[in-house]
């Protein structure tokens, strides 16, 4: 076989493929992650600022929620997408701390870059970070303060802390009451702990009035109106039936033909249809039901008969709303009208149709022991209502976290400074190059109080020095920064409290993301598919828009 000449190029990757190796790949990945961290850093804390995001259609979004910001800006870099996933996972799992998780991940990568410049191998840094992360998990279990999940005052403090940095902070006490009362109603005891599924809190957003007019309903609010004008608009002591079948003449599943040769036969056919519908309605009236929620359609004639019987009816109700109505009222969902009887009915003190603006809503109020509730959020504009919903979601989540885990830690940067102090002592016992990585992890955690100070217009160095001095004292482990006065105070005494679960998940997910990114030393980006969206016509595949000529053949 003839030997190839040394100068003959060997092309392995397809034309247009881009590749970065080794230190270049690591530097690019770290830079992308740091940019994401910097983008949302200024939104952390009570003195944090909001971001205004305008999409391609001109819709405006104003928020300081980390997960929402990152989700809306549509990042392209693969590492930046990993940071977005960190925020999303934090939001889905614990509901709060998204900005914290991304900032810590960004700082971990920033510190790792300094270690890489000192010729420390990425696997050594990853190993150090892993040990630090395990130690942090252990420390959070030790430092967490056990609490009574029935302590309403403490739950309100947790909810208020989560909303201090939100646009609804002017109404934080009102929203905290709503959050705590909502979660307390839906919680259930399983074996020896409480479980609360916040999906059972239905949120309806309606523009108008102010955010202080936001209301918690002991029951359900359904975005539907009464099907017939002749039906009552308000029913007290409601007996509620939930029907998952259509109140119509059923069509056969096979083709059928009816031959009519006499007009009397036609009338008999119509009379029989009418009788069948009347029988359906009679079965409902015999069950003593006076409010019907139907998941499917209702025939016009059936509507007329139901209106004559003074029964309030709503049709085409969503399946999820039907399930929540069952939990709120105690009724059972039926798929066969023949089974309908009083034992399947639910109860509510009042069912009424309420007009808000140009829309009508159904309010099911005064349920005896509702396991599903609704919150109607009001606000002066669409942006205010949307941000209020995000704030309420965070407050509901942190309240749930404390009820389920019964463990809290102090906020205001207190827990981060305490963890950093203990980690630095632990690093000395590990020794070697991993010690440097653990110390870097401790410094990254301290970025939270430092960022809180920066966003409040304080000198971060002075603040960190003061906090470290306080944490050296036996009684100073819960000292954090009061961003309004600039003083270091006991955050536990001040009522600035966060769930232990939020901090645990933020530190764990930030560490895992940083470790994964550090292990990457080769990025191979395939060329774009021909005719990919956003590519000008006639442009060669793999060629970035605006770049003259094609990509050089043979990247390897």
Coordinates of C-alpha atoms in Angstrom, one line a residue:
X1 CA 0.0 0.0 0.0
X2 CA 1.5 3.4 -1.0
X3 CA 2.5 5.6 1.9
X4 CA 0.6 8.8 2.2
X5 CA 2.7 12.0 1.8
X6 CA 3.0 13.9 5.1
X7 CA 1.4 17.0 3.6
X8 CA -1.8 15.2 2.5
X9 CA -4.7 16.5 4.6
X10 CA -6.8 13.9 6.3
X11 CA -10.4 15.2 6.7
X12 CA -12.3 13.4 9.5
X13 CA -15.1 15.9 10.4
X14 CA -17.6 17.1 7.9
X15 CA -17.0 20.4 6.1
X16 CA -18.2 23.4 8.1
X17 CA -17.7 21.7 11.5
X18 CA -16.2 24.0 14.2
X19 CA -14.0 22.6 16.9
X20 CA -12.2 24.0 19.9
X21 CA -9.8 22.0 22.0
X22 CA -8.2 22.0 25.5
X23 CA -7.7 25.3 27.2
X24 CA -9.6 27.2 24.5
X25 CA -12.7 25.1 25.0
X26 CA -12.5 25.5 28.8
X27 CA -12.0 29.2 28.5
X28 CA -15.0 29.7 26.2
X29 CA -17.3 27.5 28.3
X30 CA -16.3 29.3 31.5
X31 CA -16.7 32.7 29.8
X32 CA -20.2 31.8 28.6
X33 CA -21.3 30.7 32.1
X34 CA -19.8 33.8 33.7
X35 CA -21.7 36.0 31.3
X36 CA -25.0 34.3 32.3
X37 CA -24.1 34.9 35.9
X38 CA -23.3 38.5 35.3
X39 CA -26.6 39.0 33.4
X40 CA -28.7 38.2 36.4
X41 CA -26.4 39.2 39.3
X42 CA -27.9 42.6 39.7
X43 CA -31.4 41.2 40.3
X44 CA -30.4 39.4 43.6
X45 CA -31.8 40.6 46.9
X46 CA -34.3 43.2 48.2
X47 CA -32.3 45.9 46.5
X48 CA -31.9 44.0 43.2
X49 CA -33.1 45.5 40.0
X50 CA -35.6 44.2 37.5
X51 CA -35.0 43.3 33.8
X52 CA -37.3 44.4 31.0
X53 CA -37.4 41.7 28.2
X54 CA -39.0 42.5 24.9
X55 CA -39.7 39.6 22.5
X56 CA -39.8 39.6 18.7
X57 CA -43.5 40.3 18.8
X58 CA -43.0 43.3 21.0
X59 CA -44.5 41.7 24.2
X60 CA -42.9 43.2 27.3
X61 CA -41.9 41.2 30.4
X62 CA -40.6 42.8 33.6
X63 CA -39.2 40.5 36.2
X64 CA -36.2 39.7 38.5
X65 CA -36.9 36.0 38.7
X66 CA -33.7 34.2 37.5
X67 CA -35.4 31.3 35.8
X68 CA -37.9 33.5 33.9
X69 CA -35.1 35.9 32.7
X70 CA -32.9 33.1 31.4
X71 CA -35.8 31.3 29.8
X72 CA -36.9 34.4 28.0
X73 CA -33.6 35.5 26.6
X74 CA -33.2 32.4 24.4
X75 CA -29.5 31.7 24.8
X76 CA -27.6 29.9 22.0
X77 CA -24.3 28.8 23.6
X78 CA -24.5 25.2 24.8
X79 CA -22.8 26.0 28.1
X80 CA -25.1 29.0 28.6
X81 CA -28.0 26.5 28.0
X82 CA -26.7 24.3 30.8
X83 CA -26.8 27.3 33.2
X84 CA -30.4 28.0 32.1
X85 CA -31.2 24.3 33.0
X86 CA -29.7 24.9 36.4
X87 CA -32.1 27.7 37.0
X88 CA -35.1 25.7 35.6
X89 CA -34.3 22.7 37.7
X90 CA -34.1 24.9 40.8
X91 CA -37.4 26.5 40.0
X92 CA -39.2 23.2 39.3
X93 CA -37.8 21.4 42.4
X94 CA -37.9 24.0 45.1
X95 CA -39.5 27.1 43.5
X96 CA -37.0 29.7 44.7
X97 CA -33.3 30.4 44.8
X98 CA -32.8 30.4 41.0
X99 CA -30.7 33.5 40.9
X100 CA -28.6 32.2 43.8
X101 CA -27.9 28.9 42.0
X102 CA -26.8 30.5 38.8
X103 CA -24.5 33.1 40.6
X104 CA -22.8 30.4 42.6
X105 CA -22.3 28.2 39.5
X106 CA -20.8 31.2 37.7
X107 CA -18.5 32.0 40.6
X108 CA -17.3 28.4 40.9
X109 CA -16.3 28.5 37.2
X110 CA -14.6 31.9 37.7
X111 CA -12.6 30.6 40.6
X112 CA -11.7 27.4 38.7
X113 CA -10.3 29.5 35.8
X114 CA -7.8 31.0 38.3
X115 CA -6.8 27.5 39.4
X116 CA -6.4 26.4 35.8
X117 CA -4.0 29.3 35.2
X118 CA -2.0 27.9 38.1
X119 CA -1.6 24.6 36.1
X120 CA -4.0 22.7 38.4
X121 CA -5.7 19.9 36.5
X122 CA -9.5 20.1 35.9
X123 CA -10.0 16.7 37.5
X124 CA -8.3 17.8 40.7
X125 CA -10.6 20.9 40.8
X126 CA -13.6 18.7 40.2
X127 CA -12.6 16.4 43.0
X128 CA -12.1 19.3 45.4
X129 CA -15.5 20.8 44.5
X130 CA -17.1 17.4 45.0
X131 CA -15.6 17.1 48.5
X132 CA -16.7 20.6 49.3
X133 CA -20.2 20.0 48.0
X134 CA -20.5 16.8 50.1
X135 CA -19.3 18.7 53.2
X136 CA -21.8 21.6 52.5
X137 CA -24.6 19.0 52.4
X138 CA -23.5 17.6 55.7
X139 CA -23.1 21.1 57.3
X140 CA -26.6 22.2 56.1
X141 CA -28.1 19.2 57.9
X142 CA -26.3 20.2 61.1
X143 CA -26.9 23.9 60.9
X144 CA -30.6 23.8 59.9
X145 CA -33.0 24.9 62.6
X146 CA -35.9 22.4 63.1
X147 CA -39.3 24.2 63.3
X148 CA -42.9 23.3 63.8
X149 CA -44.7 23.1 60.4
X150 CA -47.9 24.3 62.1
X151 CA -46.2 27.6 63.2
X152 CA -48.1 30.1 61.1
X153 CA -46.1 33.1 62.1
X154 CA -42.8 31.4 61.1
X155 CA -44.3 30.3 57.7
X156 CA -45.3 33.9 57.0
X157 CA -41.7 35.1 57.7
X158 CA -40.5 32.5 55.2
X159 CA -43.0 33.7 52.6
X160 CA -42.2 37.4 53.2
X161 CA -38.4 36.7 52.8
X162 CA -39.0 35.1 49.4
X163 CA -41.0 38.2 48.3
X164 CA -38.7 40.9 49.7
X165 CA -36.9 41.2 46.4
X166 CA -40.1 41.0 44.2
X167 CA -42.2 43.7 42.7
X168 CA -45.1 42.8 45.0
X169 CA -43.0 43.6 48.2
X170 CA -45.5 46.5 48.8
X171 CA -48.2 43.9 49.4
X172 CA -45.9 41.1 50.8
X173 CA -47.9 40.7 54.1
X174 CA -51.1 40.2 52.2
X175 CA -49.5 37.7 49.8
X176 CA -47.8 35.9 52.7
X177 CA -51.2 35.4 54.4
X178 CA -52.6 34.1 51.1
X179 CA -49.7 31.7 50.5
X180 CA -49.7 30.3 54.1
X181 CA -53.4 29.8 54.2
X182 CA -53.5 28.2 50.7
X183 CA -50.8 25.7 51.5
X184 CA -52.3 24.9 54.9
X185 CA -55.5 24.0 53.2
X186 CA -54.0 21.6 50.6
X187 CA -51.5 19.9 52.8
X188 CA -52.1 16.2 53.7
X189 CA -50.4 14.0 56.2
X190 CA -48.6 11.0 54.8
X191 CA -47.3 8.6 57.5
X192 CA -45.2 10.9 59.7
X193 CA -44.8 14.0 57.5
X194 CA -46.9 16.6 55.6
X195 CA -47.1 16.7 51.8
X196 CA -48.4 19.7 49.9
X197 CA -49.0 19.7 46.1
X198 CA -49.1 23.4 45.1
X199 CA -50.6 22.4 41.7
X200 CA -53.8 22.2 43.8
X201 CA -53.6 26.0 44.2
X202 CA -55.3 27.3 41.0
X203 CA -54.2 30.8 40.0
X204 CA -56.4 33.1 37.9
X205 CA -55.0 36.3 36.6
X206 CA -57.3 39.3 35.9
X207 CA -56.2 42.9 35.2
X208 CA -57.9 45.6 37.2
X209 CA -57.9 47.1 40.7
X210 CA -54.6 46.7 42.7
X211 CA -52.5 43.8 43.8
X212 CA -53.8 44.2 47.4
X213 CA -57.2 43.1 46.0
X214 CA -55.8 39.7 45.3
X215 CA -58.1 37.1 46.9
X216 CA -57.9 33.6 48.2
X217 CA -61.1 31.6 47.6
X218 CA -61.9 28.6 49.8
X219 CA -62.9 26.6 46.8
X220 CA -62.4 27.0 43.1
X221 CA -62.6 29.7 40.5
X222 CA -63.4 28.4 37.0
X223 CA -62.9 30.6 34.0
X224 CA -66.3 29.7 32.6
X225 CA -69.7 31.3 32.4
X226 CA -73.3 29.9 32.8
X227 CA -74.5 28.2 29.6
X228 CA -78.0 29.6 29.5
X229 CA -79.4 33.0 30.3
X230 CA -82.4 31.6 32.1
X231 CA -80.3 29.8 34.8
X232 CA -79.7 31.2 38.3
X233 CA -76.6 33.4 38.7
X234 CA -76.2 32.5 42.3
X235 CA -76.9 29.3 44.2
X236 CA -76.6 29.0 48.0
X237 CA -76.0 25.6 49.7
X238 CA -75.0 24.2 46.4
X239 CA -75.2 20.4 45.6
X240 CA -72.6 19.9 43.0
X241 CA -72.4 17.2 40.3
X242 CA -69.3 16.6 38.2
X243 CA -70.2 14.9 34.9
X244 CA -67.6 13.6 32.5
X245 CA -70.0 12.8 29.7
X246 CA -71.9 14.9 27.1
X247 CA -75.6 15.8 27.8
X248 CA -76.5 15.2 24.2
X249 CA -78.0 12.4 22.1
X250 CA -75.1 10.1 21.4
X251 CA -74.2 9.4 17.8
X252 CA -73.6 5.8 16.9
X253 CA -70.1 4.6 16.2
X254 CA -71.2 3.0 13.0
X255 CA -73.0 4.4 9.9
X256 CA -76.8 4.1 10.2
X257 CA -79.7 5.2 8.1
X258 CA -83.3 5.9 9.1
X259 CA -85.9 5.8 6.4
X260 CA -89.0 8.0 7.0
X261 CA -91.9 7.9 4.7
X262 CA -94.5 9.7 6.7
X263 CA -94.3 13.2 8.4
X264 CA -95.8 11.6 11.6
X265 CA -92.8 9.3 11.7
X266 CA -90.5 12.3 11.6
X267 CA -92.4 13.9 14.4
X268 CA -92.2 10.7 16.4
X269 CA -88.4 10.6 15.8
X270 CA -88.0 14.2 17.1
X271 CA -90.3 13.5 20.1
X272 CA -88.2 10.5 21.0
X273 CA -85.0 12.6 20.9
X274 CA -86.7 15.2 23.1
X275 CA -87.9 12.5 25.5
X276 CA -84.4 11.1 25.9
X277 CA -83.0 14.5 26.7
X278 CA -85.8 15.1 29.2
X279 CA -85.1 11.8 30.8
X280 CA -81.4 12.8 31.2
X281 CA -82.4 16.0 32.9
X282 CA -84.9 14.2 35.1
X283 CA -82.1 11.9 36.4
X284 CA -80.2 15.1 37.4
X285 CA -83.1 16.8 39.1
X286 CA -84.0 13.5 41.0
X287 CA -80.5 13.5 42.4
X288 CA -81.2 16.9 44.0
X289 CA -78.1 18.5 42.2
X290 CA -78.5 22.2 41.6
X291 CA -75.1 22.9 40.1
X292 CA -73.6 20.9 37.2
X293 CA -70.0 21.1 35.9
X294 CA -69.8 19.2 32.6
X295 CA -66.5 18.3 31.0
X296 CA -68.2 17.9 27.5
X297 CA -71.0 19.5 25.4
X298 CA -74.6 20.1 26.4
X299 CA -77.5 20.0 23.9
X300 CA -79.5 23.3 23.5
X301 CA -82.7 21.5 24.5
X302 CA -81.0 20.0 27.5
X303 CA -79.9 23.5 28.5
X304 CA -83.5 24.7 28.3
X305 CA -84.8 21.9 30.5
X306 CA -82.0 22.4 33.0
X307 CA -82.8 26.2 33.1
X308 CA -86.5 25.4 33.7
X309 CA -85.4 23.2 36.7
X310 CA -83.3 26.2 38.1
X311 CA -80.1 24.3 37.8
X312 CA -76.8 26.2 37.2
X313 CA -74.7 24.6 34.6
X314 CA -71.2 25.1 33.2
X315 CA -69.9 23.1 30.2
X316 CA -66.5 22.2 28.7
X317 CA -64.7 22.5 32.0
X318 CA -61.1 21.4 31.8
X319 CA -60.1 18.0 33.1
X320 CA -57.6 19.5 35.6
X321 CA -60.3 21.9 36.9
X322 CA -62.7 19.0 37.3
X323 CA -60.2 17.1 39.4
X324 CA -59.6 20.2 41.6
X325 CA -63.4 20.7 41.9
X326 CA -63.6 17.1 43.2
X327 CA -61.0 17.8 45.8
X328 CA -62.5 21.1 46.8
X329 CA -66.2 20.1 47.1
X330 CA -65.9 16.4 47.9
X331 CA -67.9 15.3 44.8
X332 CA -67.1 12.4 42.6
X333 CA -66.6 12.6 38.8
X334 CA -69.2 10.5 37.0
X335 CA -69.0 9.2 33.4
X336 CA -72.5 7.7 33.4
X337 CA -75.6 9.8 34.3
X338 CA -77.5 6.6 35.4
X339 CA -75.2 6.4 38.4
X340 CA -75.9 9.9 39.6
X341 CA -77.3 10.1 43.1
X342 CA -77.0 12.3 46.2
X343 CA -74.1 10.3 47.5
X344 CA -71.9 11.5 44.5
X345 CA -72.7 15.1 45.0
X346 CA -70.3 17.7 46.5
X347 CA -71.1 20.7 48.6
X348 CA -70.3 24.4 48.6
X349 CA -71.8 27.3 50.6
X350 CA -72.2 29.4 47.5
X351 CA -71.7 29.1 43.7
X352 CA -72.0 32.3 41.8
X353 CA -71.1 33.9 38.5
X354 CA -69.0 37.0 38.9
X355 CA -68.2 39.6 36.3
X356 CA -64.6 41.0 36.3
X357 CA -64.1 43.5 33.6
X358 CA -65.5 42.1 30.4
X359 CA -65.2 38.5 31.5
X360 CA -67.4 36.2 33.7
X361 CA -66.0 33.7 36.2
X362 CA -67.6 31.0 38.3
X363 CA -66.8 31.2 42.0
X364 CA -67.3 28.1 44.1
X365 CA -67.0 29.4 47.7
X366 CA -67.3 28.3 51.3
X367 CA -66.3 24.7 50.8
X368 CA -66.2 22.8 54.1
X369 CA -62.7 21.2 53.9
X370 CA -61.3 22.1 50.5
X371 CA -58.2 20.2 49.4
X372 CA -57.9 22.5 46.4
X373 CA -58.2 26.3 46.5
X374 CA -57.9 29.2 44.1
X375 CA -56.2 32.6 44.1
X376 CA -57.5 35.4 41.9
X377 CA -54.6 37.8 41.3
X378 CA -55.5 41.4 40.5
X379 CA -53.2 44.2 39.3
X380 CA -53.1 47.4 37.3
X381 CA -51.5 46.0 34.2
X382 CA -50.6 42.7 32.6
X383 CA -46.9 43.0 33.6
X384 CA -47.9 43.6 37.3
X385 CA -50.3 40.7 37.3
X386 CA -47.7 38.4 35.7
X387 CA -45.0 39.4 38.1
X388 CA -47.4 39.0 41.0
X389 CA -48.1 35.4 39.8
X390 CA -44.4 34.6 39.8
X391 CA -44.0 36.1 43.3
X392 CA -46.9 34.1 44.6
X393 CA -45.5 30.9 43.1
X394 CA -42.2 31.5 44.9
X395 CA -44.0 32.2 48.2
X396 CA -46.2 29.0 47.8
X397 CA -43.1 26.9 47.1
X398 CA -41.0 28.1 50.0
X399 CA -44.0 27.6 52.4
X400 CA -44.5 24.1 51.0
X401 CA -40.7 23.4 51.5
X402 CA -40.9 24.3 55.2
X403 CA -44.1 22.4 55.8
X404 CA -42.6 19.3 54.2
X405 CA -39.1 19.5 55.6
X406 CA -39.6 21.5 58.8
X407 CA -36.1 22.9 58.5
X408 CA -35.0 26.5 58.0
X409 CA -31.8 28.6 57.8
X410 CA -31.2 32.3 58.2
X411 CA -31.0 34.4 55.0
X412 CA -29.3 37.7 54.2
X413 CA -26.0 35.9 53.4
X414 CA -25.7 34.5 56.9
X415 CA -25.7 30.8 56.0
X416 CA -23.3 31.4 53.1
X417 CA -20.7 33.1 55.3
X418 CA -21.0 30.4 58.0
X419 CA -20.5 27.6 55.4
X420 CA -17.5 29.4 53.9
X421 CA -15.9 29.8 57.3
X422 CA -16.2 26.0 58.1
X423 CA -15.2 25.0 54.6
X424 CA -11.9 27.0 54.9
X425 CA -11.1 25.1 58.1
X426 CA -12.0 21.8 56.4
X427 CA -9.8 22.6 53.4
X428 CA -6.7 22.6 55.6
X429 CA -7.5 19.1 56.8
X430 CA -7.7 17.8 53.2
X431 CA -4.4 19.3 52.1
X432 CA -2.8 19.0 48.7
X433 CA -4.1 20.7 45.6
X434 CA -7.7 19.8 46.4
X435 CA -7.3 22.2 49.3
X436 CA -7.2 25.1 46.9
X437 CA -10.3 23.9 45.1
X438 CA -12.2 23.7 48.4
X439 CA -11.1 27.2 49.4
X440 CA -12.2 28.4 45.9
X441 CA -15.6 26.8 46.6
X442 CA -15.8 28.7 49.9
X443 CA -15.0 32.0 48.2
X444 CA -17.7 31.3 45.5
X445 CA -20.3 30.8 48.2
X446 CA -19.3 34.1 49.7
X447 CA -20.3 35.8 46.4
X448 CA -23.9 35.8 47.6
X449 CA -23.5 38.3 50.6
X450 CA -21.0 40.2 48.4
X451 CA -23.6 40.6 45.6
X452 CA -26.3 41.6 48.1
X453 CA -23.9 44.3 49.4
X454 CA -23.1 45.5 45.8
X455 CA -26.7 45.7 44.8
X456 CA -27.5 47.7 47.9
X457 CA -24.7 50.2 47.0
X458 CA -22.5 49.1 49.9
X459 CA -18.8 48.3 49.9
X460 CA -18.6 44.5 49.5
X461 CA -15.2 44.2 51.1
X462 CA -16.2 46.1 54.2
X463 CA -19.4 44.0 54.5
X464 CA -17.6 40.7 54.1
X465 CA -14.9 41.7 56.7
X466 CA -17.7 42.6 59.2
X467 CA -19.6 39.4 58.6
X468 CA -16.5 37.2 59.0
X469 CA -15.7 39.0 62.3
X470 CA -19.2 38.3 63.6
X471 CA -19.1 34.7 62.5
X472 CA -15.9 34.1 64.5
X473 CA -18.0 34.6 67.6
X474 CA -20.0 31.7 69.1
X475 CA -23.3 33.6 68.9
X476 CA -22.7 35.2 65.5
X477 CA -23.5 32.3 63.1
X478 CA -26.8 33.8 61.9
X479 CA -25.4 37.2 61.2
X480 CA -26.1 38.6 57.8
X481 CA -26.3 41.9 55.9
X482 CA -29.2 44.2 56.3
X483 CA -29.3 45.8 52.9
X484 CA -31.4 48.7 54.0
X485 CA -29.2 50.0 56.8
X486 CA -25.8 48.4 55.8
X487 CA -25.4 46.9 59.2
X488 CA -24.7 43.3 60.1
X489 CA -27.6 41.9 62.2
X490 CA -28.9 38.5 63.4
X491 CA -31.1 37.4 60.5
X492 CA -32.9 34.8 62.6
X493 CA -34.0 37.4 65.1
X494 CA -34.9 39.8 62.3
X495 CA -37.2 37.2 60.7
X496 CA -35.2 36.8 57.5
X497 CA -35.7 33.0 57.1
X498 CA -35.3 30.6 54.1
X499 CA -36.1 26.9 53.7
X500 CA -33.1 24.7 54.1
X501 CA -34.2 22.8 51.0
X502 CA -33.7 25.9 48.8
X503 CA -30.1 26.4 49.9
X504 CA -29.3 22.7 49.7
X505 CA -30.6 22.4 46.2
X506 CA -29.0 25.7 45.0
X507 CA -25.5 24.7 46.2
X508 CA -25.8 21.1 45.0
X509 CA -27.1 22.0 41.4
X510 CA -24.5 24.8 41.1
X511 CA -21.7 22.5 42.1
X512 CA -22.8 19.7 39.7
X513 CA -23.1 22.1 36.8
X514 CA -19.6 23.6 37.4
X515 CA -18.1 20.1 37.7
X516 CA -19.7 19.0 34.4
X517 CA -18.5 22.1 32.5
X518 CA -15.0 21.8 33.9
X519 CA -14.7 18.2 32.5
X520 CA -15.2 19.4 29.0
X521 CA -12.0 19.9 27.0
X522 CA -13.3 19.5 23.4
X523 CA -16.3 21.2 21.8
X524 CA -17.3 19.9 18.3
X525 CA -20.1 22.0 16.8
X526 CA -21.7 20.4 13.7
X527 CA -22.5 22.6 10.7
X528 CA -25.9 24.0 10.4
X529 CA -28.5 22.0 8.4
X530 CA -29.2 23.4 4.9
X531 CA -32.1 25.8 5.0
X532 CA -32.0 26.2 8.8
X533 CA -34.2 28.9 10.2
X534 CA -32.7 32.3 10.3
X535 CA -30.1 31.5 7.5
X536 CA -30.2 33.9 4.5
X537 CA -31.0 32.2 1.2
X538 CA -28.1 31.1 -0.8
X539 CA -25.7 31.0 2.1
X540 CA -23.4 28.0 2.2
X541 CA -24.1 25.5 5.1
X542 CA -22.1 26.1 8.2
X543 CA -21.3 29.7 7.3
X544 CA -22.1 32.2 10.0
X545 CA -24.4 35.0 8.7
X546 CA -22.5 38.1 7.5
X547 CA -19.2 36.2 7.0
X548 CA -17.9 36.4 3.4
X549 CA -16.9 33.2 1.7
X550 CA -17.3 29.7 3.0
X551 CA -15.7 27.9 5.9
X552 CA -12.3 26.4 5.4
X553 CA -12.5 22.8 4.3
X554 CA -11.3 20.2 6.7
X555 CA -11.3 21.4 10.3
X556 CA -9.1 18.5 11.4

